[in-house]
mmCIF file of C-alpha atoms in Angstrom:
data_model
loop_
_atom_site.group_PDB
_atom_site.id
_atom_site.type_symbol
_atom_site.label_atom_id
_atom_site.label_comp_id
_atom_site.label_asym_id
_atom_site.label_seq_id
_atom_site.Cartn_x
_atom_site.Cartn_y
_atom_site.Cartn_z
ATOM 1 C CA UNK A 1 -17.515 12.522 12.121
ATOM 2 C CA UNK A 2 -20.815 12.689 9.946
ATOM 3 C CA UNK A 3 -22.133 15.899 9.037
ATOM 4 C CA UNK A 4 -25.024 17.069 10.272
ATOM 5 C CA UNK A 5 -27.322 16.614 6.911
ATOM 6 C CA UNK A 6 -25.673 13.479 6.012
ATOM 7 C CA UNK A 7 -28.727 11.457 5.453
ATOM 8 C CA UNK A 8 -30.416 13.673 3.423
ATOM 9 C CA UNK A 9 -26.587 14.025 1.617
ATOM 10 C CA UNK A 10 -26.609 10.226 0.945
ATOM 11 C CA UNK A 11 -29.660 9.997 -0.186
ATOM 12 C CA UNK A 12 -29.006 12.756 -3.667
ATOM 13 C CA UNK A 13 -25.759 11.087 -3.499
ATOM 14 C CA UNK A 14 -27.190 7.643 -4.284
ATOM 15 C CA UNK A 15 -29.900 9.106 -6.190
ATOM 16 C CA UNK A 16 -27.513 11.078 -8.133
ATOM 17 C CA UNK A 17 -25.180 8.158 -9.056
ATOM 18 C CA UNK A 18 -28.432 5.692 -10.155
ATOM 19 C CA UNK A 19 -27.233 5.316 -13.330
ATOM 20 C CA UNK A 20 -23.428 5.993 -13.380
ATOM 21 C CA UNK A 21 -21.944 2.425 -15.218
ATOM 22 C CA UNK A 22 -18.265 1.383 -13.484
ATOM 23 C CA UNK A 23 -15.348 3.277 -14.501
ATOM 24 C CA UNK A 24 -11.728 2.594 -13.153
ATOM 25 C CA UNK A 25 -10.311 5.070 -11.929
ATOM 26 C CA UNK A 26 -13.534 6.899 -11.543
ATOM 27 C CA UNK A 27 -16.746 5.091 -10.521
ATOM 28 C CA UNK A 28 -15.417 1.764 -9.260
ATOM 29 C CA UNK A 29 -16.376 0.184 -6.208
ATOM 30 C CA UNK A 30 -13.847 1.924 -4.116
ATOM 31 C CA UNK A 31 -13.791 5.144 -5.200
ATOM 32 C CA UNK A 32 -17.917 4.796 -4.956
ATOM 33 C CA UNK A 33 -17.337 4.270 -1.365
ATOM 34 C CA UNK A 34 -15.235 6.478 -0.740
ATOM 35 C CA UNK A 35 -17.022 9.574 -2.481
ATOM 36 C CA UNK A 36 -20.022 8.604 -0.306
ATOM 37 C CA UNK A 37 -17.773 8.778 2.848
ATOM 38 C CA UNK A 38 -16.577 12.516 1.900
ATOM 39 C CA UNK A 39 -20.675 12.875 1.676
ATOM 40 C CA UNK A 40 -21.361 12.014 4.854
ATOM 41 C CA UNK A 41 -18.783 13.253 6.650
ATOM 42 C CA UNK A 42 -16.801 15.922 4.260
ATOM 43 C CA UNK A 43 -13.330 13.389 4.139
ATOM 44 C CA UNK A 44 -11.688 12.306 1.087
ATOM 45 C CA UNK A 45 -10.229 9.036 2.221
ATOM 46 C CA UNK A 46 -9.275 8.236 -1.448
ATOM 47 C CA UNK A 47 -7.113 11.682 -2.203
ATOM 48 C CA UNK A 48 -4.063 8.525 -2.744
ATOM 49 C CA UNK A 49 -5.681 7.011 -5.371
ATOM 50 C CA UNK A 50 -7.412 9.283 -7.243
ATOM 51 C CA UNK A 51 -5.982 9.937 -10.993
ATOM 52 C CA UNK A 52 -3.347 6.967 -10.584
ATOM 53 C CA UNK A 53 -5.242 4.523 -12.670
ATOM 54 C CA UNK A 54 -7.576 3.605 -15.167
ATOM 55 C CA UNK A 55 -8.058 -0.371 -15.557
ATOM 56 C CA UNK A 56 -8.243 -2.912 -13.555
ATOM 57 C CA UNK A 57 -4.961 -4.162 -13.499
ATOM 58 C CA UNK A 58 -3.939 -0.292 -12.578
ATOM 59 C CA UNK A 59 -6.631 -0.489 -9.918
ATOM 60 C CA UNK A 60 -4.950 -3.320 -7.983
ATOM 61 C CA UNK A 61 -1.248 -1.792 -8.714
ATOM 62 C CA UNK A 62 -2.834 1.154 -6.824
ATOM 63 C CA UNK A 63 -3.911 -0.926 -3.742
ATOM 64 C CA UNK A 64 -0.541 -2.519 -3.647
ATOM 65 C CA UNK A 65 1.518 0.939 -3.852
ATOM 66 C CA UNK A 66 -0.840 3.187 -1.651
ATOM 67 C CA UNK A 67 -3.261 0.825 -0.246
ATOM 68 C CA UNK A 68 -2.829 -2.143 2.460
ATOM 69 C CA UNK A 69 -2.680 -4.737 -0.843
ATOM 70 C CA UNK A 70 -6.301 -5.612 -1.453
ATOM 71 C CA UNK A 71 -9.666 -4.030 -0.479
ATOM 72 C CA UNK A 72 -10.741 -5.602 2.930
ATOM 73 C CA UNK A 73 -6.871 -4.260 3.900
ATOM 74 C CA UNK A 74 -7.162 -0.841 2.737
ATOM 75 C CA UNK A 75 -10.416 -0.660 4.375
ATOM 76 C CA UNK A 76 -9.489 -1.690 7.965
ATOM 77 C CA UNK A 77 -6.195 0.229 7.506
ATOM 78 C CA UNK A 78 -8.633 3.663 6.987
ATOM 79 C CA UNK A 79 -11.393 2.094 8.929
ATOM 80 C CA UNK A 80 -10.432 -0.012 11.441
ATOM 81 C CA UNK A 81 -11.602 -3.587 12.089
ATOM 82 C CA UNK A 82 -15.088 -4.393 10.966
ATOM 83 C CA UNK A 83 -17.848 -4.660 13.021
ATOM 84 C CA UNK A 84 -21.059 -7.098 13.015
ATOM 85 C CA UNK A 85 -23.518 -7.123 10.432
ATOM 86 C CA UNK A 86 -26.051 -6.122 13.050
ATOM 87 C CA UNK A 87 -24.073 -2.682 13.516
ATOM 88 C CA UNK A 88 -24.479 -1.736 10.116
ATOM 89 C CA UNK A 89 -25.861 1.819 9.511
ATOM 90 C CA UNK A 90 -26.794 3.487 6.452
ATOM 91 C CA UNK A 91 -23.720 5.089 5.100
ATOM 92 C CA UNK A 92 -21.466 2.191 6.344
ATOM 93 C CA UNK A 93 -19.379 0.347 3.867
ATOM 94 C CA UNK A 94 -20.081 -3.189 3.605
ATOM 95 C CA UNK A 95 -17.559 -5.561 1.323
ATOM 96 C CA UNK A 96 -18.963 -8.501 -0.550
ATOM 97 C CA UNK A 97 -17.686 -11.142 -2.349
ATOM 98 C CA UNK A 98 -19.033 -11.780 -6.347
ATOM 99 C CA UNK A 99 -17.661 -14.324 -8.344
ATOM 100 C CA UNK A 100 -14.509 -14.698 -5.983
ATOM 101 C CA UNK A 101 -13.544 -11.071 -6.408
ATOM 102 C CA UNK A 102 -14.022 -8.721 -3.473
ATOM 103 C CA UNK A 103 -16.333 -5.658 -3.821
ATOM 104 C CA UNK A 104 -17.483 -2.588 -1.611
ATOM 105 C CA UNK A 105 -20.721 -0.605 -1.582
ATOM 106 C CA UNK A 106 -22.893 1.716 0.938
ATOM 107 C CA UNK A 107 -25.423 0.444 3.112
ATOM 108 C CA UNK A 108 -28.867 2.309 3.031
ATOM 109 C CA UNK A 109 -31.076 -0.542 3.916
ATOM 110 C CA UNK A 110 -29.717 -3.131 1.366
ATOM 111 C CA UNK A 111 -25.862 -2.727 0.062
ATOM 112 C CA UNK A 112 -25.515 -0.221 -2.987
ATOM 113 C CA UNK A 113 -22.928 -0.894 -5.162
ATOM 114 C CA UNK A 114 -21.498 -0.220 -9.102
ATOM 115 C CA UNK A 115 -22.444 -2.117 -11.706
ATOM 116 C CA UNK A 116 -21.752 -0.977 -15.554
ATOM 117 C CA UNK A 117 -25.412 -0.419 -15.698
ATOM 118 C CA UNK A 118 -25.634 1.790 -12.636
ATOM 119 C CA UNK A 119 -26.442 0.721 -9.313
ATOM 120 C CA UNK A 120 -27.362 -2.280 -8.228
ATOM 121 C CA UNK A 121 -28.386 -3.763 -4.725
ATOM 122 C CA UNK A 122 -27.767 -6.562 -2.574
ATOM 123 C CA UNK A 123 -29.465 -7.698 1.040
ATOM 124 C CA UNK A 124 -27.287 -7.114 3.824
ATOM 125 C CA UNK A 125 -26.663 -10.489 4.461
ATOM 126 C CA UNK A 126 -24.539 -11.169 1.668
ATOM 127 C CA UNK A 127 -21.965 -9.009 3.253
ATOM 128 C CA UNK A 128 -18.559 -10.179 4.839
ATOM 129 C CA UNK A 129 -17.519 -7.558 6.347
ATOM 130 C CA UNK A 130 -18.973 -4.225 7.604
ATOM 131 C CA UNK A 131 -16.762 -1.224 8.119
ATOM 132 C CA UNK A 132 -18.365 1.707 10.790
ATOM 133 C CA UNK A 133 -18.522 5.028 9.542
ATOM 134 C CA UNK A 134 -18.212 7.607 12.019
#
């Protein structure tokens, strides 16, 4: 469940995290997600992961051992099954595909996500999947 100020949490949160670069272990795409889903709603869905690895070959070692194997697994094993694009709220978590590698970020309007020079945004409609937030 979201917390009552959540907007107003998300909004410091991604104004907070501007110009954090990408860091396994620490400000990847996943654990970006998931530190704005313990914003919104006061959950640490990432508690498993966090402190178990720093590259990315440690990153995907981690989804295998205490994820679902990739992201779009791990995400509808916490989350359940997507939902349409059209759904999509701010603070939902929307995965996208760069460059044949699979990436998650936080809708507010267009989809946030890491980049190592901060964050960077995409339109909506680049997204595969979109993962409700509740």
């Amino acid at each position: 469940m979201r917390l009552a100020n959540w907007p107003t949490l998300l909004a410091e949160f991604l104004t907070e995290r501007g110009t954090q670069e990408h860091v396994w272990g620490k400000n990847d795409c996943c654990l970006f997600a998931a530190d704005a889903i313990e914003v919104i709603t006061g959950v640490d869905n990432a508690s498993e992961f966090r402190g178990r690895y720093t590259t990315e070959l440690g990153a995907k070692r981690a989804l295998l051992r205490y994820g679902a194997g990739d992201i779009r697994s791990t995400f509808t094993a916490k989350f359940g099954q997507p939902v349409a694009r059209l759904k999509a709220v701010r603070g939902d978590i929307a995965l996208v595909i760069i460059d044949g590698v699979e990436r998650v970020g936080v809708v507010y309007g267009k989809i946030y996500l890491v980049s190592d020079k901060g964050l960077v945004t995409l339109p909506l409609n680049q997204s595969v999947s979109i993962w409700s937030i509740n």
